[in-house]
Amino acid sequence: LYGIGRHLATWVGDVGRAQALEQGVEVEITDTQEPAGDLIVHYGVVKRGTMWHEMTMQLDIDTSRREAIRKNHTATHLLHAALRQILGEHVKQAGSLVAPDRLRFDFTHFARLSERELDRIESLVNEQIWSNTPLQVVTMDLDSAISWGALALFGEKYGEEVRTIEIQGFSKELCGGTHVRGTGEIGFFTVTYEAGIGSGVRRIEALTGPGAYMHVKHNSRILSDVRQALRAQPDEEVDKLQRLAAQQRE
């Protein structure tokens, strides 16, 4: 089960299938959620056969989807730490979405981020990815975790025992979700969107791994098309566009 806060995050659950082969039963699992306590509810559609109470079934998870979510979840921790390091410790998480295809992170901040700040944040996250730091997962009581320096989310409800995810020397947060084994598994991180969504709250959207690569390739193709239309050499595109705009104004 995925998510980084019951109240602040949008939870994204596993999908896959459940099977009882001998009885000829197959169920497509479309979502998994934890509405209360330790009970995980599986939502699905019976594709074949008939289910009955206490039937033993084999669960098969969509592993490629889970791996994509792991990348985006760990990248969210890296992004949170990078924002606090570059913008200041006043930055607090105000919401998030960790999905297979993207991540979204809402945070408290008083001003629009400059291009230089966004570049520094993106570079810092990628430096941590390329260092391939192993993640340390430690379970302890809440007071010990806070004393150890783990970041707890304001408004979040924690039990007496908590799980802490540490990226050594960079990030330490209380978290019950799934993560990569080392930061290098994320591959690559790129910011695609930044804007204000309310008073003192801003939003960043980003991509990791293959999604980030495809985004960069898409933008590269657009730039190549612009270059050809302008009949410009590399790095001459902006100058040619500015001259063309001036001619149009005249």
mmCIF file of C-alpha atoms in Angstrom:
data_model
loop_
_atom_site.group_PDB
_atom_site.id
_atom_site.type_symbol
_atom_site.label_atom_id
_atom_site.label_comp_id
_atom_site.label_asym_id
_atom_site.label_seq_id
_atom_site.Cartn_x
_atom_site.Cartn_y
_atom_site.Cartn_z
ATOM 1 C CA LEU A 1 0.000 0.000 0.000
ATOM 2 C CA TYR A 2 1.387 3.355 -1.016
ATOM 3 C CA GLY A 3 1.152 6.905 0.290
ATOM 4 C CA ILE A 4 3.091 9.159 2.622
ATOM 5 C CA GLY A 5 0.388 10.414 4.925
ATOM 6 C CA ARG A 6 -3.174 9.362 5.592
ATOM 7 C CA HIS A 7 -4.430 12.970 5.621
ATOM 8 C CA LEU A 8 -1.920 14.840 3.466
ATOM 9 C CA ALA A 9 -1.352 12.347 0.660
ATOM 10 C CA THR A 10 -3.480 10.727 -1.982
ATOM 11 C CA TRP A 11 -3.072 6.994 -1.484
ATOM 12 C CA VAL A 12 -2.285 4.849 -4.503
ATOM 13 C CA GLY A 13 -2.761 1.119 -3.992
ATOM 14 C CA ASP A 14 -1.480 -2.005 -5.699
ATOM 15 C CA VAL A 15 -3.339 -3.525 -8.644
ATOM 16 C CA GLY A 16 -3.028 -7.016 -10.073
ATOM 17 C CA ARG A 17 -5.034 -10.205 -9.829
ATOM 18 C CA ALA A 18 -6.167 -12.847 -7.334
ATOM 19 C CA GLN A 19 -6.487 -16.465 -8.413
ATOM 20 C CA ALA A 20 -7.696 -19.784 -7.064
ATOM 21 C CA LEU A 21 -6.423 -21.991 -9.861
ATOM 22 C CA GLU A 22 -7.918 -25.292 -8.744
ATOM 23 C CA GLN A 23 -11.375 -23.728 -8.426
ATOM 24 C CA GLY A 24 -11.041 -21.803 -11.698
ATOM 25 C CA VAL A 25 -11.470 -18.396 -10.056
ATOM 26 C CA GLU A 26 -9.763 -15.207 -11.245
ATOM 27 C CA VAL A 27 -10.336 -11.680 -9.916
ATOM 28 C CA GLU A 28 -8.899 -8.494 -11.408
ATOM 29 C CA ILE A 29 -7.754 -6.314 -8.486
ATOM 30 C CA THR A 30 -8.310 -2.656 -9.402
ATOM 31 C CA ASP A 31 -7.261 -1.004 -6.118
ATOM 32 C CA THR A 32 -6.132 -1.694 -2.551
ATOM 33 C CA GLN A 33 -6.821 0.671 0.331
ATOM 34 C CA GLU A 34 -6.441 0.709 4.102
ATOM 35 C CA PRO A 35 -9.566 2.485 5.445
ATOM 36 C CA ALA A 36 -8.878 1.733 9.113
ATOM 37 C CA GLY A 37 -6.370 -0.102 11.266
ATOM 38 C CA ASP A 38 -4.380 -2.859 9.584
ATOM 39 C CA LEU A 39 -7.231 -4.061 7.347
ATOM 40 C CA ILE A 40 -6.346 -3.822 3.629
ATOM 41 C CA VAL A 41 -9.423 -3.855 1.396
ATOM 42 C CA HIS A 42 -9.044 -5.259 -2.131
ATOM 43 C CA TYR A 43 -11.376 -3.865 -4.779
ATOM 44 C CA GLY A 44 -11.864 -5.947 -7.890
ATOM 45 C CA VAL A 45 -13.971 -7.582 -10.553
ATOM 46 C CA VAL A 46 -14.549 -11.342 -10.750
ATOM 47 C CA LYS A 47 -13.461 -12.327 -14.248
ATOM 48 C CA ARG A 48 -13.941 -16.073 -13.948
ATOM 49 C CA GLY A 49 -15.585 -18.533 -11.544
ATOM 50 C CA THR A 50 -17.344 -17.928 -8.220
ATOM 51 C CA MET A 51 -15.743 -16.759 -4.969
ATOM 52 C CA TRP A 52 -16.794 -17.911 -1.503
ATOM 53 C CA HIS A 53 -15.939 -17.097 2.097
ATOM 54 C CA GLU A 54 -12.450 -18.147 3.294
ATOM 55 C CA MET A 55 -11.298 -19.172 -0.186
ATOM 56 C CA THR A 56 -7.496 -19.326 -0.405
ATOM 57 C CA MET A 57 -6.202 -17.230 -3.304
ATOM 58 C CA GLN A 58 -2.836 -16.300 -4.772
ATOM 59 C CA LEU A 59 -2.222 -12.569 -5.179
ATOM 60 C CA ASP A 60 -0.091 -11.339 -8.096
ATOM 61 C CA ILE A 61 0.957 -7.683 -8.025
ATOM 62 C CA ASP A 62 1.628 -5.553 -11.104
ATOM 63 C CA THR A 63 5.342 -5.305 -10.281
ATOM 64 C CA SER A 64 6.330 -2.820 -13.021
ATOM 65 C CA ARG A 65 3.674 -0.391 -11.755
ATOM 66 C CA ARG A 66 4.863 -0.850 -8.182
ATOM 67 C CA GLU A 67 8.473 -0.168 -9.213
ATOM 68 C CA ALA A 68 7.373 3.084 -10.883
ATOM 69 C CA ILE A 69 5.545 4.126 -7.705
ATOM 70 C CA ARG A 70 8.610 3.284 -5.611
ATOM 71 C CA LYS A 71 10.756 5.569 -7.757
ATOM 72 C CA ASN A 72 8.298 8.441 -7.436
ATOM 73 C CA HIS A 73 7.834 7.900 -3.703
ATOM 74 C CA THR A 74 11.534 8.023 -2.863
ATOM 75 C CA ALA A 75 11.940 10.981 -5.233
ATOM 76 C CA THR A 76 9.223 12.772 -3.225
ATOM 77 C CA HIS A 77 11.359 12.397 -0.081
ATOM 78 C CA LEU A 78 14.381 13.735 -1.980
ATOM 79 C CA LEU A 79 12.350 16.665 -3.306
ATOM 80 C CA HIS A 80 11.031 17.527 0.150
ATOM 81 C CA ALA A 81 14.556 17.552 1.595
ATOM 82 C CA ALA A 82 15.910 19.593 -1.346
ATOM 83 C CA LEU A 83 13.159 22.203 -0.941
ATOM 84 C CA ARG A 84 13.953 22.587 2.755
ATOM 85 C CA GLN A 85 17.687 22.827 2.053
ATOM 86 C CA ILE A 86 17.393 25.459 -0.706
ATOM 87 C CA LEU A 87 14.296 27.456 0.328
ATOM 88 C CA GLY A 88 14.478 27.056 4.096
ATOM 89 C CA GLU A 89 13.153 24.908 6.914
ATOM 90 C CA HIS A 90 9.841 26.784 6.889
ATOM 91 C CA VAL A 91 8.893 24.484 3.965
ATOM 92 C CA LYS A 92 6.319 21.910 5.113
ATOM 93 C CA GLN A 93 4.423 19.304 3.158
ATOM 94 C CA ALA A 94 0.840 20.388 2.457
ATOM 95 C CA GLY A 95 -0.242 17.460 0.270
ATOM 96 C CA SER A 96 1.072 15.003 -2.277
ATOM 97 C CA LEU A 97 0.293 12.397 -4.909
ATOM 98 C CA VAL A 98 2.624 9.480 -5.608
ATOM 99 C CA ALA A 99 1.403 7.765 -8.790
ATOM 100 C CA PRO A 100 3.044 5.403 -11.295
ATOM 101 C CA ASP A 101 3.370 8.095 -13.967
ATOM 102 C CA ARG A 102 4.248 11.185 -11.914
ATOM 103 C CA LEU A 103 4.586 12.772 -8.507
ATOM 104 C CA ARG A 104 2.958 15.896 -7.137
ATOM 105 C CA PHE A 105 4.115 17.734 -4.032
ATOM 106 C CA ASP A 106 2.359 20.663 -2.321
ATOM 107 C CA PHE A 107 4.360 22.710 0.172
ATOM 108 C CA THR A 108 4.247 25.893 2.206
ATOM 109 C CA HIS A 109 6.262 28.772 0.771
ATOM 110 C CA PHE A 110 5.674 32.505 0.446
ATOM 111 C CA ALA A 111 6.933 33.260 -3.077
ATOM 112 C CA ARG A 112 7.159 31.937 -6.598
ATOM 113 C CA LEU A 113 10.274 29.859 -7.223
ATOM 114 C CA SER A 114 12.801 31.396 -9.576
ATOM 115 C CA GLU A 115 14.338 29.471 -12.475
ATOM 116 C CA ARG A 116 17.616 29.410 -10.552
ATOM 117 C CA GLU A 117 15.932 27.914 -7.466
ATOM 118 C CA LEU A 118 14.179 25.264 -9.564
ATOM 119 C CA ASP A 119 17.460 24.397 -11.278
ATOM 120 C CA ARG A 120 19.214 24.046 -7.920
ATOM 121 C CA ILE A 121 16.419 21.853 -6.528
ATOM 122 C CA GLU A 122 16.416 19.605 -9.597
ATOM 123 C CA SER A 123 20.221 19.355 -9.594
ATOM 124 C CA LEU A 124 20.347 18.530 -5.884
ATOM 125 C CA VAL A 125 17.795 15.727 -6.262
ATOM 126 C CA ASN A 126 19.679 14.273 -9.243
ATOM 127 C CA GLU A 127 22.987 14.439 -7.369
ATOM 128 C CA GLN A 128 21.417 12.297 -4.645
ATOM 129 C CA ILE A 129 20.069 9.881 -7.257
ATOM 130 C CA TRP A 130 23.437 9.506 -8.979
ATOM 131 C CA SER A 131 25.194 8.909 -5.658
ATOM 132 C CA ASN A 132 23.062 5.730 -5.353
ATOM 133 C CA THR A 133 22.713 5.973 -1.581
ATOM 134 C CA PRO A 134 21.113 2.892 0.035
ATOM 135 C CA LEU A 135 17.908 3.568 1.971
ATOM 136 C CA GLN A 136 17.842 2.631 5.638
ATOM 137 C CA VAL A 137 14.479 1.509 7.044
ATOM 138 C CA VAL A 138 14.261 1.617 10.848
ATOM 139 C CA THR A 139 11.258 0.905 13.081
ATOM 140 C CA MET A 140 11.200 2.485 16.545
ATOM 141 C CA ASP A 141 8.914 4.270 18.973
ATOM 142 C CA LEU A 142 7.712 7.749 17.977
ATOM 143 C CA ASP A 143 9.654 9.709 20.617
ATOM 144 C CA SER A 144 12.918 7.989 19.691
ATOM 145 C CA ALA A 145 12.341 8.696 16.005
ATOM 146 C CA ILE A 146 11.728 12.399 16.664
ATOM 147 C CA SER A 147 14.813 12.568 18.902
ATOM 148 C CA TRP A 148 16.794 10.866 16.118
ATOM 149 C CA GLY A 149 15.843 13.745 13.829
ATOM 150 C CA ALA A 150 13.136 12.132 11.702
ATOM 151 C CA LEU A 151 10.745 14.601 10.102
ATOM 152 C CA ALA A 152 7.116 14.108 11.143
ATOM 153 C CA LEU A 153 4.298 15.636 9.118
ATOM 154 C CA PHE A 154 2.163 18.237 10.915
ATOM 155 C CA GLY A 155 -1.402 17.003 11.416
ATOM 156 C CA GLU A 156 -0.483 13.392 10.724
ATOM 157 C CA LYS A 157 -1.584 10.687 13.177
ATOM 158 C CA TYR A 158 1.148 8.246 14.188
ATOM 159 C CA GLY A 159 1.040 5.135 16.325
ATOM 160 C CA GLU A 160 3.385 4.377 19.199
ATOM 161 C CA GLU A 161 5.729 2.534 16.801
ATOM 162 C CA VAL A 162 6.767 4.246 13.563
ATOM 163 C CA ARG A 163 8.782 3.436 10.461
ATOM 164 C CA THR A 164 11.569 5.822 9.461
ATOM 165 C CA ILE A 165 13.072 6.087 5.975
ATOM 166 C CA GLU A 166 16.598 7.501 5.948
ATOM 167 C CA ILE A 167 18.642 8.569 2.935
ATOM 168 C CA GLN A 168 21.912 8.969 4.776
ATOM 169 C CA GLY A 169 23.127 12.535 5.120
ATOM 170 C CA PHE A 170 20.160 13.991 3.248
ATOM 171 C CA SER A 171 16.661 12.926 4.324
ATOM 172 C CA LYS A 172 15.021 11.281 7.316
ATOM 173 C CA GLU A 173 11.210 11.003 7.427
ATOM 174 C CA LEU A 174 8.525 8.981 9.142
ATOM 175 C CA CYS A 175 6.868 6.948 6.377
ATOM 176 C CA GLY A 176 4.915 3.722 5.964
ATOM 177 C CA GLY A 177 5.099 3.480 2.172
ATOM 178 C CA THR A 178 7.173 1.510 -0.302
ATOM 179 C CA HIS A 179 10.559 2.754 -1.555
ATOM 180 C CA VAL A 180 13.487 1.841 -3.779
ATOM 181 C CA ARG A 181 16.453 0.029 -2.244
ATOM 182 C CA GLY A 182 18.938 2.700 -3.363
ATOM 183 C CA THR A 183 18.437 6.171 -4.817
ATOM 184 C CA GLY A 184 20.166 5.174 -8.069
ATOM 185 C CA GLU A 185 17.120 3.081 -9.012
ATOM 186 C CA ILE A 186 15.214 6.345 -9.647
ATOM 187 C CA GLY A 187 17.499 7.031 -12.613
ATOM 188 C CA PHE A 188 16.611 10.621 -13.401
ATOM 189 C CA PHE A 189 14.368 13.391 -12.008
ATOM 190 C CA THR A 190 12.919 16.417 -13.766
ATOM 191 C CA VAL A 191 10.452 19.114 -12.670
ATOM 192 C CA THR A 192 7.606 19.698 -15.142
ATOM 193 C CA TYR A 193 5.422 22.232 -13.313
ATOM 194 C CA GLU A 194 5.557 24.762 -10.470
ATOM 195 C CA ALA A 195 2.779 27.143 -9.424
ATOM 196 C CA GLY A 196 0.866 28.569 -6.500
ATOM 197 C CA ILE A 197 -2.373 26.782 -5.582
ATOM 198 C CA GLY A 198 -3.451 28.861 -2.583
ATOM 199 C CA SER A 199 -2.313 31.393 -0.027
ATOM 200 C CA GLY A 200 1.219 30.417 0.966
ATOM 201 C CA VAL A 201 1.008 27.007 -0.736
ATOM 202 C CA ARG A 202 2.790 25.999 -3.913
ATOM 203 C CA ARG A 203 2.815 22.859 -6.053
ATOM 204 C CA ILE A 204 5.569 21.026 -7.898
ATOM 205 C CA GLU A 205 4.969 18.186 -10.351
ATOM 206 C CA ALA A 206 7.830 16.000 -11.522
ATOM 207 C CA LEU A 207 8.744 12.830 -13.384
ATOM 208 C CA THR A 208 11.314 10.125 -12.728
ATOM 209 C CA GLY A 209 12.964 7.263 -14.598
ATOM 210 C CA PRO A 210 11.618 6.440 -18.088
ATOM 211 C CA GLY A 211 8.903 9.104 -17.795
ATOM 212 C CA ALA A 212 11.503 11.813 -17.167
ATOM 213 C CA TYR A 213 13.592 10.577 -20.099
ATOM 214 C CA MET A 214 10.601 10.609 -22.469
ATOM 215 C CA HIS A 215 9.697 14.135 -21.308
ATOM 216 C CA VAL A 216 13.203 15.390 -22.092
ATOM 217 C CA LYS A 217 13.155 13.643 -25.487
ATOM 218 C CA HIS A 218 9.768 15.212 -26.294
ATOM 219 C CA ASN A 219 11.054 18.703 -25.472
ATOM 220 C CA SER A 220 14.191 18.025 -27.524
ATOM 221 C CA ARG A 221 12.081 17.134 -30.562
ATOM 222 C CA ILE A 222 10.066 20.337 -30.155
ATOM 223 C CA LEU A 223 13.272 22.385 -29.970
ATOM 224 C CA SER A 224 14.585 20.643 -33.088
ATOM 225 C CA ASP A 225 11.364 21.502 -34.966
ATOM 226 C CA VAL A 226 11.624 25.143 -33.861
ATOM 227 C CA ARG A 227 15.275 25.256 -34.945
ATOM 228 C CA GLN A 228 14.396 23.944 -38.402
ATOM 229 C CA ALA A 229 11.493 26.379 -38.797
ATOM 230 C CA LEU A 230 13.780 29.276 -37.882
ATOM 231 C CA ARG A 231 16.679 27.890 -39.938
ATOM 232 C CA ALA A 232 18.825 28.454 -36.876
ATOM 233 C CA GLN A 233 21.961 26.804 -35.552
ATOM 234 C CA PRO A 234 22.008 25.320 -32.028
ATOM 235 C CA ASP A 235 21.886 28.063 -29.360
ATOM 236 C CA GLU A 236 20.700 30.635 -31.938
ATOM 237 C CA GLU A 237 16.992 29.885 -31.511
ATOM 238 C CA VAL A 238 16.192 32.585 -28.940
ATOM 239 C CA ASP A 239 18.035 35.337 -30.828
ATOM 240 C CA LYS A 240 16.231 34.473 -34.060
ATOM 241 C CA LEU A 241 12.864 34.375 -32.322
ATOM 242 C CA GLN A 242 13.493 37.754 -30.712
ATOM 243 C CA ARG A 243 14.462 39.300 -34.068
ATOM 244 C CA LEU A 244 11.382 37.772 -35.695
ATOM 245 C CA ALA A 245 9.137 39.135 -32.924
ATOM 246 C CA ALA A 246 10.682 42.600 -33.371
ATOM 247 C CA GLN A 247 10.004 42.474 -37.113
ATOM 248 C CA GLN A 248 6.397 41.464 -36.470
ATOM 249 C CA ARG A 249 5.935 44.428 -34.090
ATOM 250 C CA GLU A 250 7.374 46.809 -36.705
#
